[in-house]
Amino acid sequence: ANIAKGTDEASLAFREGDGRRERMETRLIDQVASLEAGLREEALAREEGERYALDDRNSTRNALQREISLREDLASRVEQALQEERQREEAHQQFILRHDENLASKLAKLETLLKHEEEAREKALA
């Protein structure tokens, strides 16, 4: 009877132990599943963040390239406009120089004619 009682108690203890082990295994499986889900969410969030950062970098790089291109184009157009203005200024200076030389030549001829006319008057009066 004692053996049967001891066997029954041992059997009961094993069943209780099996029940506790099954509950612990179930709890561990749930915890592992929860951790896996959290890690998946974290990985997806990280990937989304990396995609966003990459898109943002690409957008910034493209905007910077457009800005550089626009500035280079503007600098080129300003340089061209300055060169054209220098050429116009040089042409204008050449025109003024030729005009002044022409006026000086005409003035010298006029002075010579006036001098000759004055000399002719003086000869006529003398």
PDB file of C-alpha atoms in Angstrom:
ATOM      1  CA  ALA A   1       0.000   0.000   0.000  1.00  0.00           C
ATOM      2  CA  ASN A   2       2.866   2.298   0.802  1.00  0.00           C
ATOM      3  CA  ILE A   3       4.432   1.521  -2.548  1.00  0.00           C
ATOM      4  CA  ALA A   4       1.163   2.202  -4.327  1.00  0.00           C
ATOM      5  CA  LYS A   5       0.759   5.424  -2.384  1.00  0.00           C
ATOM      6  CA  GLY A   6       4.341   6.443  -3.161  1.00  0.00           C
ATOM      7  CA  THR A   7       3.813   5.568  -6.805  1.00  0.00           C
ATOM      8  CA  ASP A   8       0.599   7.600  -6.906  1.00  0.00           C
ATOM      9  CA  GLU A   9       2.370  10.572  -5.291  1.00  0.00           C
ATOM     10  CA  ALA A  10       5.289  10.262  -7.683  1.00  0.00           C
ATOM     11  CA  SER A  11       2.890  10.001 -10.613  1.00  0.00           C
ATOM     12  CA  LEU A  12       1.013  13.082  -9.348  1.00  0.00           C
ATOM     13  CA  ALA A  13       4.291  14.979  -8.925  1.00  0.00           C
ATOM     14  CA  PHE A  14       5.367  14.051 -12.471  1.00  0.00           C
ATOM     15  CA  ARG A  15       2.000  15.177 -13.873  1.00  0.00           C
ATOM     16  CA  GLU A  16       2.226  18.471 -11.964  1.00  0.00           C
ATOM     17  CA  GLY A  17       5.815  18.872 -13.169  1.00  0.00           C
ATOM     18  CA  ASP A  18       4.722  18.098 -16.733  1.00  0.00           C
ATOM     19  CA  GLY A  19       1.935  20.688 -16.439  1.00  0.00           C
ATOM     20  CA  ARG A  20       4.339  23.329 -15.111  1.00  0.00           C
ATOM     21  CA  ARG A  21       6.869  22.473 -17.812  1.00  0.00           C
ATOM     22  CA  GLU A  22       4.178  22.750 -20.519  1.00  0.00           C
ATOM     23  CA  ARG A  23       3.025  26.124 -19.124  1.00  0.00           C
ATOM     24  CA  MET A  24       6.652  27.359 -19.014  1.00  0.00           C
ATOM     25  CA  GLU A  25       7.268  26.090 -22.552  1.00  0.00           C
ATOM     26  CA  THR A  26       4.097  27.832 -23.740  1.00  0.00           C
ATOM     27  CA  ARG A  27       5.153  31.042 -21.974  1.00  0.00           C
ATOM     28  CA  LEU A  28       8.657  30.807 -23.517  1.00  0.00           C
ATOM     29  CA  ILE A  29       7.188  30.159 -26.980  1.00  0.00           C
ATOM     30  CA  ASP A  30       4.919  33.224 -26.563  1.00  0.00           C
ATOM     31  CA  GLN A  31       7.866  35.344 -25.400  1.00  0.00           C
ATOM     32  CA  VAL A  32      10.031  34.188 -28.319  1.00  0.00           C
ATOM     33  CA  ALA A  33       7.187  34.919 -30.762  1.00  0.00           C
ATOM     34  CA  SER A  34       6.761  38.371 -29.203  1.00  0.00           C
ATOM     35  CA  LEU A  35      10.505  39.038 -29.493  1.00  0.00           C
ATOM     36  CA  GLU A  36      10.518  37.892 -33.131  1.00  0.00           C
ATOM     37  CA  ALA A  37       7.584  40.172 -33.932  1.00  0.00           C
ATOM     38  CA  GLY A  38       9.341  43.099 -32.217  1.00  0.00           C
ATOM     39  CA  LEU A  39      12.557  42.418 -34.097  1.00  0.00           C
ATOM     40  CA  ARG A  40      10.668  42.216 -37.418  1.00  0.00           C
ATOM     41  CA  GLU A  41       8.948  45.540 -36.686  1.00  0.00           C
ATOM     42  CA  GLU A  42      12.256  47.107 -35.707  1.00  0.00           C
ATOM     43  CA  ALA A  43      13.956  45.785 -38.866  1.00  0.00           C
ATOM     44  CA  LEU A  44      11.113  47.076 -41.035  1.00  0.00           C
ATOM     45  CA  ALA A  45      11.227  50.467 -39.308  1.00  0.00           C
ATOM     46  CA  ARG A  46      15.017  50.619 -39.775  1.00  0.00           C
ATOM     47  CA  GLU A  47      14.724  49.694 -43.461  1.00  0.00           C
ATOM     48  CA  GLU A  48      12.029  52.324 -43.948  1.00  0.00           C
ATOM     49  CA  GLY A  49      14.209  54.899 -42.183  1.00  0.00           C
ATOM     50  CA  GLU A  50      17.190  53.968 -44.345  1.00  0.00           C
ATOM     51  CA  ARG A  51      15.057  54.239 -47.512  1.00  0.00           C
ATOM     52  CA  TYR A  52      13.791  57.629 -46.377  1.00  0.00           C
ATOM     53  CA  ALA A  53      17.334  58.800 -45.604  1.00  0.00           C
ATOM     54  CA  LEU A  54      18.569  57.544 -48.982  1.00  0.00           C
ATOM     55  CA  ASP A  55      15.694  59.245 -50.801  1.00  0.00           C
ATOM     56  CA  ASP A  56      16.364  62.436 -48.860  1.00  0.00           C
ATOM     57  CA  ARG A  57      20.096  62.287 -49.684  1.00  0.00           C
ATOM     58  CA  ASN A  58      19.318  61.695 -53.366  1.00  0.00           C
ATOM     59  CA  SER A  59      16.829  64.555 -53.386  1.00  0.00           C
ATOM     60  CA  THR A  60      19.331  66.864 -51.698  1.00  0.00           C
ATOM     61  CA  ARG A  61      22.097  65.809 -54.103  1.00  0.00           C
ATOM     62  CA  ASN A  62      19.839  66.407 -57.118  1.00  0.00           C
ATOM     63  CA  ALA A  63      18.769  69.806 -55.791  1.00  0.00           C
ATOM     64  CA  LEU A  64      22.407  70.710 -55.172  1.00  0.00           C
ATOM     65  CA  GLN A  65      23.387  69.630 -58.691  1.00  0.00           C
ATOM     66  CA  ARG A  66      20.550  71.752 -60.128  1.00  0.00           C
ATOM     67  CA  GLU A  67      21.684  74.707 -58.009  1.00  0.00           C
ATOM     68  CA  ILE A  68      25.293  74.289 -59.143  1.00  0.00           C
ATOM     69  CA  SER A  69      24.187  74.070 -62.761  1.00  0.00           C
ATOM     70  CA  LEU A  70      22.023  77.190 -62.436  1.00  0.00           C
ATOM     71  CA  ARG A  71      24.839  79.119 -60.763  1.00  0.00           C
ATOM     72  CA  GLU A  72      27.346  78.060 -63.415  1.00  0.00           C
ATOM     73  CA  ASP A  73      24.898  79.075 -66.148  1.00  0.00           C
ATOM     74  CA  LEU A  74      24.284  82.417 -64.460  1.00  0.00           C
ATOM     75  CA  ALA A  75      28.016  83.012 -64.016  1.00  0.00           C
ATOM     76  CA  SER A  76      28.564  82.198 -67.688  1.00  0.00           C
ATOM     77  CA  ARG A  77      25.801  84.570 -68.791  1.00  0.00           C
ATOM     78  CA  VAL A  78      27.115  87.343 -66.524  1.00  0.00           C
ATOM     79  CA  GLU A  79      30.652  86.853 -67.869  1.00  0.00           C
ATOM     80  CA  GLN A  80      29.344  86.934 -71.435  1.00  0.00           C
ATOM     81  CA  ALA A  81      27.333  90.106 -70.724  1.00  0.00           C
ATOM     82  CA  LEU A  82      30.403  91.746 -69.163  1.00  0.00           C
ATOM     83  CA  GLN A  83      32.530  90.778 -72.164  1.00  0.00           C
ATOM     84  CA  GLU A  84      29.929  92.220 -74.551  1.00  0.00           C
ATOM     85  CA  GLU A  85      29.781  95.415 -72.451  1.00  0.00           C
ATOM     86  CA  ARG A  86      33.603  95.692 -72.560  1.00  0.00           C
ATOM     87  CA  GLN A  87      33.539  95.260 -76.339  1.00  0.00           C
ATOM     88  CA  ARG A  88      30.831  97.941 -76.687  1.00  0.00           C
ATOM     89  CA  GLU A  89      32.790 100.270 -74.416  1.00  0.00           C
ATOM     90  CA  GLU A  90      35.991  99.668 -76.399  1.00  0.00           C
ATOM     91  CA  ALA A  91      34.176 100.273 -79.694  1.00  0.00           C
ATOM     92  CA  HIS A  92      32.653 103.451 -78.266  1.00  0.00           C
ATOM     93  CA  GLN A  93      36.082 104.652 -77.075  1.00  0.00           C
ATOM     94  CA  GLN A  94      37.527 103.951 -80.542  1.00  0.00           C
ATOM     95  CA  PHE A  95      34.648 105.883 -82.119  1.00  0.00           C
ATOM     96  CA  ILE A  96      35.210 108.849 -79.776  1.00  0.00           C
ATOM     97  CA  LEU A  97      38.959 108.777 -80.470  1.00  0.00           C
ATOM     98  CA  ARG A  98      38.408 108.749 -84.265  1.00  0.00           C
ATOM     99  CA  HIS A  99      35.762 111.462 -83.929  1.00  0.00           C
ATOM    100  CA  ASP A 100      38.100 113.632 -81.828  1.00  0.00           C
ATOM    101  CA  GLU A 101      40.950 113.057 -84.301  1.00  0.00           C
ATOM    102  CA  ASN A 102      38.607 113.980 -87.169  1.00  0.00           C
ATOM    103  CA  LEU A 103      37.483 117.139 -85.362  1.00  0.00           C
ATOM    104  CA  ALA A 104      41.084 118.050 -84.545  1.00  0.00           C
ATOM    105  CA  SER A 105      42.041 117.576 -88.202  1.00  0.00           C
ATOM    106  CA  LYS A 106      39.109 119.712 -89.380  1.00  0.00           C
ATOM    107  CA  LEU A 107      39.918 122.355 -86.771  1.00  0.00           C
ATOM    108  CA  ALA A 108      43.569 122.418 -87.907  1.00  0.00           C
ATOM    109  CA  LYS A 109      42.428 122.804 -91.543  1.00  0.00           C
ATOM    110  CA  LEU A 110      40.005 125.551 -90.542  1.00  0.00           C
ATOM    111  CA  GLU A 111      42.723 127.365 -88.588  1.00  0.00           C
ATOM    112  CA  THR A 112      45.024 127.054 -91.614  1.00  0.00           C
ATOM    113  CA  LEU A 113      42.303 128.415 -93.921  1.00  0.00           C
ATOM    114  CA  LEU A 114      41.558 131.264 -91.527  1.00  0.00           C
ATOM    115  CA  LYS A 115      45.250 132.052 -91.279  1.00  0.00           C
ATOM    116  CA  HIS A 116      45.569 132.020 -95.081  1.00  0.00           C
ATOM    117  CA  GLU A 117      42.478 134.202 -95.411  1.00  0.00           C
ATOM    118  CA  GLU A 118      43.825 136.642 -92.854  1.00  0.00           C
ATOM    119  CA  GLU A 119      47.173 136.740 -94.655  1.00  0.00           C
ATOM    120  CA  ALA A 120      45.353 137.283 -97.942  1.00  0.00           C
ATOM    121  CA  ARG A 121      43.381 140.207 -96.426  1.00  0.00           C
ATOM    122  CA  GLU A 122      46.516 141.726 -95.021  1.00  0.00           C
ATOM    123  CA  LYS A 123      48.184 141.479 -98.453  1.00  0.00           C
ATOM    124  CA  ALA A 124      45.140 142.958-100.089  1.00  0.00           C
ATOM    125  CA  LEU A 125      45.131 145.858 -97.647  1.00  0.00           C
ATOM    126  CA  ALA A 126      48.810 146.490 -97.927  1.00  0.00           C
TER     127      ALA A 126
END
